[in-house]
Each structure stands twice: as C-alpha cells, then as structure tokens.
mmCIF file of C-alpha atoms in Angstrom:
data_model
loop_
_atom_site.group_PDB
_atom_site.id
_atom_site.type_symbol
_atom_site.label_atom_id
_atom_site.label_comp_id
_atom_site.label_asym_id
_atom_site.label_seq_id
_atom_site.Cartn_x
_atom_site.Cartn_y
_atom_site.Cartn_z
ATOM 1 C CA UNK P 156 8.465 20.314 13.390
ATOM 2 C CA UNK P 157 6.324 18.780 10.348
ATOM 3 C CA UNK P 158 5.108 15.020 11.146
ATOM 4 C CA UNK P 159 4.009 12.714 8.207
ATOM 5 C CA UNK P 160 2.057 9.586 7.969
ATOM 6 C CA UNK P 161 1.851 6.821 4.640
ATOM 7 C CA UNK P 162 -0.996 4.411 6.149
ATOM 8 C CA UNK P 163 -1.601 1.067 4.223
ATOM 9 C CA UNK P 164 -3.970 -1.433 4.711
ATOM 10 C CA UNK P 165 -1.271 -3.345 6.633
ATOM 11 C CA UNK P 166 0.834 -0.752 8.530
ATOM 12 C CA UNK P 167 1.472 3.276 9.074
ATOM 13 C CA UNK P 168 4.795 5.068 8.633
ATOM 14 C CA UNK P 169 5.547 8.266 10.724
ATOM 15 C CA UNK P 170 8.361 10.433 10.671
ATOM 16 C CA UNK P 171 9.400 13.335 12.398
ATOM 17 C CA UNK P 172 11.677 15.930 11.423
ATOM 18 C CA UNK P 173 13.747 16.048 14.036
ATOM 19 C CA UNK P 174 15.323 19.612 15.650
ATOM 20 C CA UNK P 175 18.601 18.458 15.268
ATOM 21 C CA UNK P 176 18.084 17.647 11.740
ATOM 22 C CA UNK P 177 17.725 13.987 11.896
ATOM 23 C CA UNK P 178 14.234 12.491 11.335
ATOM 24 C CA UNK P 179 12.347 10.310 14.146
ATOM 25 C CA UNK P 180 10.579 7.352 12.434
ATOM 26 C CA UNK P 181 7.526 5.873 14.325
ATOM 27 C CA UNK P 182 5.161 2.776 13.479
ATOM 28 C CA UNK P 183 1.767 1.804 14.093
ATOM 29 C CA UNK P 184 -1.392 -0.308 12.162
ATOM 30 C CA UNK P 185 -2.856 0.577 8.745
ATOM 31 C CA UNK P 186 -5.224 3.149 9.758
ATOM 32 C CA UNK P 187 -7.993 3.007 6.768
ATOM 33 C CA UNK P 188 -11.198 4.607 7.599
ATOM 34 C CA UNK P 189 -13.107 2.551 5.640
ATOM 35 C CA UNK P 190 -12.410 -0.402 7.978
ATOM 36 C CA UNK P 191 -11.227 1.746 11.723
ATOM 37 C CA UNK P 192 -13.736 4.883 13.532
ATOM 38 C CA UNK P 193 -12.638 7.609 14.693
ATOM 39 C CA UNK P 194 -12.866 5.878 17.906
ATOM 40 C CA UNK P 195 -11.069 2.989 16.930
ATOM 41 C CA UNK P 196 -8.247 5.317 15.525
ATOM 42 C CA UNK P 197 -7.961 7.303 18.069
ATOM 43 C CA UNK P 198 -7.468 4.267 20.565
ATOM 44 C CA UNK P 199 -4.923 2.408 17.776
ATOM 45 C CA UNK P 200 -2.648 6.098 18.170
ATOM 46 C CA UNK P 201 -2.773 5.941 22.288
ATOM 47 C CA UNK P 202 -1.787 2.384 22.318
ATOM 48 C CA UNK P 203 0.793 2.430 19.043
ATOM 49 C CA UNK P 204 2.416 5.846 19.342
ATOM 50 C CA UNK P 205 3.522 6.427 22.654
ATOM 51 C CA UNK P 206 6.910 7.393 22.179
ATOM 52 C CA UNK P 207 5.571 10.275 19.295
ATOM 53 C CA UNK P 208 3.039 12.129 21.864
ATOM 54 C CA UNK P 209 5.457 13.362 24.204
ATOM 55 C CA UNK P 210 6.837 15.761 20.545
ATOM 56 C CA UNK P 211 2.768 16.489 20.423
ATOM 57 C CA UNK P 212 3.387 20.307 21.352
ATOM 58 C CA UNK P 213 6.648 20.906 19.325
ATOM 59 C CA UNK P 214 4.805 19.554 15.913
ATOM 60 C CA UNK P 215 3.145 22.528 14.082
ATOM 61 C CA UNK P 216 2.374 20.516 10.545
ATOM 62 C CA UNK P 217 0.360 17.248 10.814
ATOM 63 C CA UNK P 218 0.174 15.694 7.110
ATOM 64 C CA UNK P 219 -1.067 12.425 7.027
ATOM 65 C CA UNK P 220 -1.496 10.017 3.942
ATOM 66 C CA UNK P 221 -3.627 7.246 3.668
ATOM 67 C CA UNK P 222 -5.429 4.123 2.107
ATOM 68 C CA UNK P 223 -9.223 5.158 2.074
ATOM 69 C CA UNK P 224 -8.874 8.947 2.536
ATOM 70 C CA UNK P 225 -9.561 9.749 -0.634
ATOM 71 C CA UNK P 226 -13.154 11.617 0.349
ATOM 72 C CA UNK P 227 -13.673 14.543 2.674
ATOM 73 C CA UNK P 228 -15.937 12.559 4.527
ATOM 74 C CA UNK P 229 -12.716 9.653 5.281
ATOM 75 C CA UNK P 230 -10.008 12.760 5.733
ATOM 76 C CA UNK P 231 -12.648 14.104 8.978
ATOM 77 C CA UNK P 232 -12.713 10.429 10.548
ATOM 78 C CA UNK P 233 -8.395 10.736 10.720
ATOM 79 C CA UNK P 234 -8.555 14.217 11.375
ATOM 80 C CA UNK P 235 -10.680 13.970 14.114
ATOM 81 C CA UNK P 236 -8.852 11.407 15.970
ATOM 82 C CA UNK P 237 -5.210 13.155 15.115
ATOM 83 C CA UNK P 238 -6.564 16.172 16.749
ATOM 84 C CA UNK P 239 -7.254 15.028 19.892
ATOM 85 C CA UNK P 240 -3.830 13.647 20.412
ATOM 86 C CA UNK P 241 -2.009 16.866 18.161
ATOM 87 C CA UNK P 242 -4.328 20.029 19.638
ATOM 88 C CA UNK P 243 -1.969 22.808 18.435
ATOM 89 C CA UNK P 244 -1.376 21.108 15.107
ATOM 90 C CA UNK P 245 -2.459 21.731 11.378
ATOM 91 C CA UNK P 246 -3.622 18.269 10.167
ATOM 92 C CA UNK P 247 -3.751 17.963 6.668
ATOM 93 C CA UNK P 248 -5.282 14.673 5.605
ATOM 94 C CA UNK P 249 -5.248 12.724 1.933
ATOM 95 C CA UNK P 250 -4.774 10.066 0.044
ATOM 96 C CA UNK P 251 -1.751 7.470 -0.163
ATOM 97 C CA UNK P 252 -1.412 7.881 -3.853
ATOM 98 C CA UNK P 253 -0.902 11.741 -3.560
ATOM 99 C CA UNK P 254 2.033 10.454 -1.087
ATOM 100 C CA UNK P 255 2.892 8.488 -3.308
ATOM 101 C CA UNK P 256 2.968 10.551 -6.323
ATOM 102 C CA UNK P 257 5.104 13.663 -4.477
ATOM 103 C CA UNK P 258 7.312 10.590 -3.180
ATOM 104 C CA UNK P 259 8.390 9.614 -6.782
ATOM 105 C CA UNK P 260 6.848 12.111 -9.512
ATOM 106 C CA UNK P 261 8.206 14.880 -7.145
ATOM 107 C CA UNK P 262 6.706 18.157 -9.412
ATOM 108 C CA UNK P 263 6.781 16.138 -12.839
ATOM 109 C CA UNK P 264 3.959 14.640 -14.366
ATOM 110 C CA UNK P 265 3.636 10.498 -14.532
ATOM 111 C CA UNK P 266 1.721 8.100 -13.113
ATOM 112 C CA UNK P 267 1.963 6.218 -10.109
ATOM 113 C CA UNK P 268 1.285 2.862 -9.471
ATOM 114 C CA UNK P 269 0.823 1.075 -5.318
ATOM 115 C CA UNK P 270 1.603 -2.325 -5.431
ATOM 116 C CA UNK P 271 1.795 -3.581 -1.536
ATOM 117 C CA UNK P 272 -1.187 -5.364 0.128
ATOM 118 C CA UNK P 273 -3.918 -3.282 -1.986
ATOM 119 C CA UNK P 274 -3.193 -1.579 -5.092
ATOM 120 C CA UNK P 275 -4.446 1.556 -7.159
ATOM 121 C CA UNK P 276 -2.748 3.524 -9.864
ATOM 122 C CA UNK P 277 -3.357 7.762 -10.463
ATOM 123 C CA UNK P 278 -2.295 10.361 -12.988
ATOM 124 C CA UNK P 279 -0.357 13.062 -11.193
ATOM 125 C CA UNK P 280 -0.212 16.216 -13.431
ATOM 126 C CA UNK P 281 2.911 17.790 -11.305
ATOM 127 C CA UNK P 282 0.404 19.447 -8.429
ATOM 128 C CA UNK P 283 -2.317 17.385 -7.948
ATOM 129 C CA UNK P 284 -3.653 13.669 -8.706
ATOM 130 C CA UNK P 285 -6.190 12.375 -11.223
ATOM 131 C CA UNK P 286 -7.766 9.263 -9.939
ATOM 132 C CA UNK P 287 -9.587 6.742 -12.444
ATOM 133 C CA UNK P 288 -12.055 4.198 -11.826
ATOM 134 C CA UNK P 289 -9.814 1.568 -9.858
ATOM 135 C CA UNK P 290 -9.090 0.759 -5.872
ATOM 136 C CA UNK P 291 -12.133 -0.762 -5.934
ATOM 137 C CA UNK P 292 -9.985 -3.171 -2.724
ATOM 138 C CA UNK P 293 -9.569 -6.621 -2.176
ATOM 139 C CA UNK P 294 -13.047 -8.095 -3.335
ATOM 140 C CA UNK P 295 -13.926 -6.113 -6.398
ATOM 141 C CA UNK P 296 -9.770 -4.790 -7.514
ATOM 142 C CA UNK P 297 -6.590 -5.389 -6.176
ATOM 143 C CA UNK P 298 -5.275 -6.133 -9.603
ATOM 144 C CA UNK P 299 -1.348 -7.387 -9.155
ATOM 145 C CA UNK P 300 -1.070 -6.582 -5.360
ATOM 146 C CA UNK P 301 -0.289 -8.541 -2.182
ATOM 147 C CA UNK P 302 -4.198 -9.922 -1.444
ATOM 148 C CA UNK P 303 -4.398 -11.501 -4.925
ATOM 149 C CA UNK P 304 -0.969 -13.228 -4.386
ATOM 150 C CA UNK P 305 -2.160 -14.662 -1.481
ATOM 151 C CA UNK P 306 -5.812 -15.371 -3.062
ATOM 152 C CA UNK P 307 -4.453 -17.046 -6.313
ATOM 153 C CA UNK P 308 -1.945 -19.273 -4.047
ATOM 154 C CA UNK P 309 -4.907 -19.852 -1.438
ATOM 155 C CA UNK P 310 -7.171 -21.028 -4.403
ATOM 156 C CA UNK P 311 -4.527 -23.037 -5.992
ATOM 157 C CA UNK P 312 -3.839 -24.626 -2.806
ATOM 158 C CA UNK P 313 -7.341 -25.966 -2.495
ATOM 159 C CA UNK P 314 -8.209 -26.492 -5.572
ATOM 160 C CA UNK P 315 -4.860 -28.627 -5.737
ATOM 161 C CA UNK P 316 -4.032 -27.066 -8.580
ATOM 162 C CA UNK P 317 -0.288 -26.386 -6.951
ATOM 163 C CA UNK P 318 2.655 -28.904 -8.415
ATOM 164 C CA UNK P 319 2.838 -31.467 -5.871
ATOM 165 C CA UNK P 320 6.316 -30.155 -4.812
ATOM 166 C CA UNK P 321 4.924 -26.854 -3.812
ATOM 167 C CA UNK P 322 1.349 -27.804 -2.216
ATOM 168 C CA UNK P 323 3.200 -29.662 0.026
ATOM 169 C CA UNK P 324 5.639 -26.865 0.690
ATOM 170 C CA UNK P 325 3.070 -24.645 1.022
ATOM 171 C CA UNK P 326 0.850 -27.562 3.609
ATOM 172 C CA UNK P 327 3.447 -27.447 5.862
ATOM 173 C CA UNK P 328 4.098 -23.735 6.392
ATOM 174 C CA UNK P 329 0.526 -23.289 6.344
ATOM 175 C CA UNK P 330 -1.454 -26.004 7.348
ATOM 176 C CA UNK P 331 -4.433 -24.826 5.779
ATOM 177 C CA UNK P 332 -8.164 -26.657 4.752
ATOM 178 C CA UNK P 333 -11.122 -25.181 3.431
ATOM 179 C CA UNK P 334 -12.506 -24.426 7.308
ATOM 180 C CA UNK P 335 -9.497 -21.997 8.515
ATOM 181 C CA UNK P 336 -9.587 -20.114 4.661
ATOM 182 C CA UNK P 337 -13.227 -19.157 5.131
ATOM 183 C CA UNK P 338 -13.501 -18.249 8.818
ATOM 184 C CA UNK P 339 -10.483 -16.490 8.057
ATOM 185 C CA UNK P 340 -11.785 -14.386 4.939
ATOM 186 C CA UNK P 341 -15.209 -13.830 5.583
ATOM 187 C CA UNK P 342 -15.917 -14.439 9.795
ATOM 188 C CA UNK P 343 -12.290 -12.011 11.196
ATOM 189 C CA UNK P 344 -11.600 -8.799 10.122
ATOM 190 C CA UNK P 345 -8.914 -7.635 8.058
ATOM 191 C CA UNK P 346 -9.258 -10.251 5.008
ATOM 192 C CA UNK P 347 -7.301 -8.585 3.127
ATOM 193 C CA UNK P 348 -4.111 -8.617 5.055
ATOM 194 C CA UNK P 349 -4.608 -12.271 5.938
ATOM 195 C CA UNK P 350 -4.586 -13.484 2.022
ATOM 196 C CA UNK P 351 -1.711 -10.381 2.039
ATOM 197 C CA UNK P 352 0.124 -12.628 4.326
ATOM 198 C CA UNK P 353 0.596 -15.349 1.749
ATOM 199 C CA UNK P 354 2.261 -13.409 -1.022
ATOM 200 C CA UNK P 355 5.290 -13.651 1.674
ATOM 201 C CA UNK P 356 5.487 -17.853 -0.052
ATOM 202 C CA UNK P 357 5.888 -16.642 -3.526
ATOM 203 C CA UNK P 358 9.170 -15.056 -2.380
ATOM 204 C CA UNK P 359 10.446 -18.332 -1.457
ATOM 205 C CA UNK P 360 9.302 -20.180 -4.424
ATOM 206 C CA UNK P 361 10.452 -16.991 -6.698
ATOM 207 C CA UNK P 362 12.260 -19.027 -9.396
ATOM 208 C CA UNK P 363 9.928 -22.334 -10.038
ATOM 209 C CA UNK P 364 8.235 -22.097 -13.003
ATOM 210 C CA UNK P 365 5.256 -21.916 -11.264
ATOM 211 C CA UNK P 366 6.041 -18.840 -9.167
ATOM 212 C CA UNK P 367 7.240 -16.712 -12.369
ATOM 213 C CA UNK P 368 4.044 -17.575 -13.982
ATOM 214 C CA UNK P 369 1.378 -16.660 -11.661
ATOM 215 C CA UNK P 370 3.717 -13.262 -11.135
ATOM 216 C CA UNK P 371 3.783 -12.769 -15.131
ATOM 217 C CA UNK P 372 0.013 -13.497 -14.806
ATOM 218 C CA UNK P 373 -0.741 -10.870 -12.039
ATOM 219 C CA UNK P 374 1.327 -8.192 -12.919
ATOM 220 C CA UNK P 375 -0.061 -8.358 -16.681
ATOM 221 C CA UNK P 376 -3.501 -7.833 -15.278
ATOM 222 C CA UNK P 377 -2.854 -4.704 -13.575
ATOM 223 C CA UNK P 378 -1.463 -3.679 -16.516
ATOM 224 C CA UNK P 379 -3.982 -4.559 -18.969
ATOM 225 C CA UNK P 380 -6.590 -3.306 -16.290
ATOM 226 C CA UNK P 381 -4.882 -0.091 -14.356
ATOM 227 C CA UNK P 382 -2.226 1.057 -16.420
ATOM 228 C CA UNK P 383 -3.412 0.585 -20.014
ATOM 229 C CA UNK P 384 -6.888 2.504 -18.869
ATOM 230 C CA UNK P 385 -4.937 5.829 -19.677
ATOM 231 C CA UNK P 386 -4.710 6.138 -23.406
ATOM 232 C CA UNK P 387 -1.494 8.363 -22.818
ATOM 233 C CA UNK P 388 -0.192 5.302 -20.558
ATOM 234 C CA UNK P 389 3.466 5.214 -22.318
ATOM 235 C CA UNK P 390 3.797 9.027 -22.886
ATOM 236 C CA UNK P 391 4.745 9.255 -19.152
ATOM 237 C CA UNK P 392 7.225 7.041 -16.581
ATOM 238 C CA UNK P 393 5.404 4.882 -14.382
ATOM 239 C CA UNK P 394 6.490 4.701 -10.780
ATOM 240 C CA UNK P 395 5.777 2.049 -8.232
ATOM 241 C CA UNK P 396 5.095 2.234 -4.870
ATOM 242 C CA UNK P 397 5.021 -0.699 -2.235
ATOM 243 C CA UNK P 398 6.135 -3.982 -0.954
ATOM 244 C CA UNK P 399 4.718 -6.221 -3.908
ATOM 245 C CA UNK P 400 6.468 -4.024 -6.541
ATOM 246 C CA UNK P 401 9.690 -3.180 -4.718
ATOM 247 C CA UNK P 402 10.063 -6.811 -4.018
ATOM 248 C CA UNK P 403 8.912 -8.761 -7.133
ATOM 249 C CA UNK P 404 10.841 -5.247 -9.061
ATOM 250 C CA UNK P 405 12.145 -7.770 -12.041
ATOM 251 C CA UNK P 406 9.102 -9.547 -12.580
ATOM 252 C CA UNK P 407 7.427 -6.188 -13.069
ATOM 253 C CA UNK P 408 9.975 -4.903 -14.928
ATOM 254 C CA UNK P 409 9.846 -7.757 -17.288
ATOM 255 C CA UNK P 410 5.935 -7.531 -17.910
ATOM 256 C CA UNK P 411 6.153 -3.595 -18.258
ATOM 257 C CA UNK P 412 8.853 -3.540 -20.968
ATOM 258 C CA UNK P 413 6.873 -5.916 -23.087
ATOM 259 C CA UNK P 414 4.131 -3.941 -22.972
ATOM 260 C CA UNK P 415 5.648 -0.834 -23.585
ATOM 261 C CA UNK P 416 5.475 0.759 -19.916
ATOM 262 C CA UNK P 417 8.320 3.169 -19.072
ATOM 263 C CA UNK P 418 9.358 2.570 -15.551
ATOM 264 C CA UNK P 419 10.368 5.444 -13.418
ATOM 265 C CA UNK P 420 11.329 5.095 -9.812
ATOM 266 C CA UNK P 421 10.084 1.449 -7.408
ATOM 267 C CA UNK P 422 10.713 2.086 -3.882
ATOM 268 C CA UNK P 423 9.132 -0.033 -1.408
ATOM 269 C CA UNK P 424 7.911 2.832 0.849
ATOM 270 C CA UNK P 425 7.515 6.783 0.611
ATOM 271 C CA UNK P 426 7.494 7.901 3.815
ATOM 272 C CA UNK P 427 11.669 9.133 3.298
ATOM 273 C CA UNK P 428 11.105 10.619 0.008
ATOM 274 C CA UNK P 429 7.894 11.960 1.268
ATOM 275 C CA UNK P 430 8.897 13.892 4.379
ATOM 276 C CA UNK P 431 11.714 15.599 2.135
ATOM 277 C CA UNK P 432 9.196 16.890 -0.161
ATOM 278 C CA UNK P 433 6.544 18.017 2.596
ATOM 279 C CA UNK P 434 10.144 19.906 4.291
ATOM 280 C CA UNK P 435 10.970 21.593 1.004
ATOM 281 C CA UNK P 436 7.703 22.922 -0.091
ATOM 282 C CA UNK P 437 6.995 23.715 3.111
ATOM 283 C CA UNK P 438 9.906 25.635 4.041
#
C-alpha cells in the first residue's frame, strides 16, 4: 500500500490506496516544520490520525508533501516523526510544489502556481522542480494567496477604507477592533491562517465592485511578482493549485489572459491527482 500526504499551512491530505482498489482519505493539521517539531508532529499524527495507524504495517511507501519541506534539514523533522508511527515504511519527504507539479504538469514541463492560504510558484522541467526566489510566507510574500485576502480586508476594515455597506457587513460577522487584530497576528500562533480565515468574506461579497477590485489587484501582483519572474513565463501553461485559485478560478483567469498567461489545469487540491501519479510511477 503507498500512503501520500499534501500538507498546507492550514490542513494535511492523506490517502491510502486501498487493497480493494478504492483509496482511504484521512485528514489532519498543516504540518509545516517551520512552525511544528518533530515533537509537536509527532503528537498532531497520534491525536489526528487514529483511524490511519491501525493500516501502519500494510503501508510499504510513505510519500509525504509539504509546505516548508523544501530543505533536507525540514524533510528529517517529518521524517522523523512519520517513522515512529510507520516503522516498516519508506518515507519519502518533499515539497508541496513538487506535489503539486506531478498533480497537474504530470511528466510535461510548465509551471505551477499554489494559491490557498500561502502561495509560491516553481518551474517543473517534467522530473524535477526549479524553485525561484519566492515563498518568502505570510510577512515577507504571499503574493495573491489566502493571508493577503484576509490582510488587505483586515487593513481596509480598520483603516475604514471599506464602502460603508461592506464594513458594516464585515463588523458584524467579525466584530473586530484594532485590540483582537494584533493579539491575534502577532501574540497566537498561526497568523497566517487567522488573516487566511478572512478571505472566506470576499466569497460572499464576490460581485461588488469592491470585491472584484481588490481580487484584480491581488492576483495581478502575483503575477507581476511570481509569474512574470521567468522570462519564458508564456512559453509554458501555468497550473494552479489551491483553495484561493480554485475558488476565485475566473478572477484569475481574467487577470492571466490579459497578461498573456496560458492557464493549464486549477484544481483546488492534489492529493487525487497526486496519489495516481505516485501509483503509476511506482508500479
């Protein structure tokens, strides 16, 4: 049996292909080892995956894909804690844009693009990934993901710089000041899912004018700053990857036609796509 992980900043897809054929999906917390230890992992998978240890012994392929395991350093922190749960198993760690990029490139080159909480973009040649300066995270990248949403409409909110209309929409499914924003963002951990959190309102507003322009606005600067960064940006489709993108799918669209991005697959999550791939080259 071959197990495989996508962890995001917000949540972790498993799936298990099954015996009889039929794959066994499993959920847990974002596992990033940038924010969790090895300890703290290893606790998150007793408590969160209960029903996917008793299959421990059966699973001979461990391949797990992640936000922040993009260094050997990050893969030992997962692999570490995987082990001790999954003994007998080979544990392959990595990061979520290689998922990501065998999800939707398959063995063709393109790039692809995550747009969920966080966001980061790679050039996948058709075997392995090509990263470029970006996922610098919430406080120094994020470019057209969920945190910025939720920063931009935070901000606004404050600043009461919202139409009247909409700050009070946003008041009372909020009921936010100045106090809860910043114990929030810089006293509790996970910041970057709590502004995530808030991207959930744009959906609601989606067709005021002022929804469709901070969208336009935020999707053009992950263009301008991730996508255009590759000289040989529209030689190749550009797939998408994630909640933000899979949701808000026309509003991207839109911005990547006029800027003369040629978009290839958007599916909200790999894991499906992924586990397929892993089975094939695998078997």
């Amino acid at each position: 049996m071959i197990l495989v992980a996508d962890s995001g900043s917000s949540k972790t897809d498993w799936l298990l292909s099954g015996p009889d054929g039929e794959p066994k999906a499993f959920r847990s917390v974002g596992l990033n080892p940038y924010f969790h230890t090895e300890k703290e992992i290893l606790k998150i998978l007793q408590e969160q995956i209960t029903d996917l240890l008793p299959y421990a012994p059966q699973i001979a392929e461990i391949y797990f894909f992640g936000a922040g395991c993009s260094s050997p350093d990050r893969h030992e922190i997962v692999s570490n804690a995987l082990s001790v749960l999954f003994p007998q198993s080979y544990i392959s760690v990595d990061s979520d844009l290689l998922a990501s990029a065998y999800a939707t490139c398959g063995h063709e080159k393109g790039f692809c693009c995550i747009l969920g909480t966080g966001s980061n973009i790679s050039f996948f040649d058709g075997e392995e990934i090509h990263d470029g300066q970006h996922g610098l995270g919430y406080v120094l990248g994020d470019e057209g993901a969920g945190t910025i949403i939720g920063k931009t409409l935070v901000t606004d909110f404050l600043y009461d710089k919202m139409p009247a209309d909409i700050h009070a929409e946003f008041n009372e499914a909020y009921h936010l000041d100045k106090e809860i924003v910043i114990k929030n963002v810089y006293q509790k951990p996970a910041a970057n899912s709590y502004l995530a959190s808030f991207s959930r309102f744009i959906a609601k507003i989606r067709q005021t004018e002022y929804a469709q322009s901070l969208l336009k606005n935020i999707f053009q600067e992950f263009v301008d700053t991730n996508i255009k960064s590759y000289p040989q940006y529209n030689k190749f489709k550009c797939h998408f990857v994630g909640s933000i993108a899979f949701i808000f799918s026309i509003e991207l669209k839109a911005v990547c036609e006029e800027n003369g991005v040629h978009v290839g697959k958007i599916i909200r999550q790999p894991i499906t796509d992924l586990l397929e791939f892993m089975v094939k080259r695998n078997g």
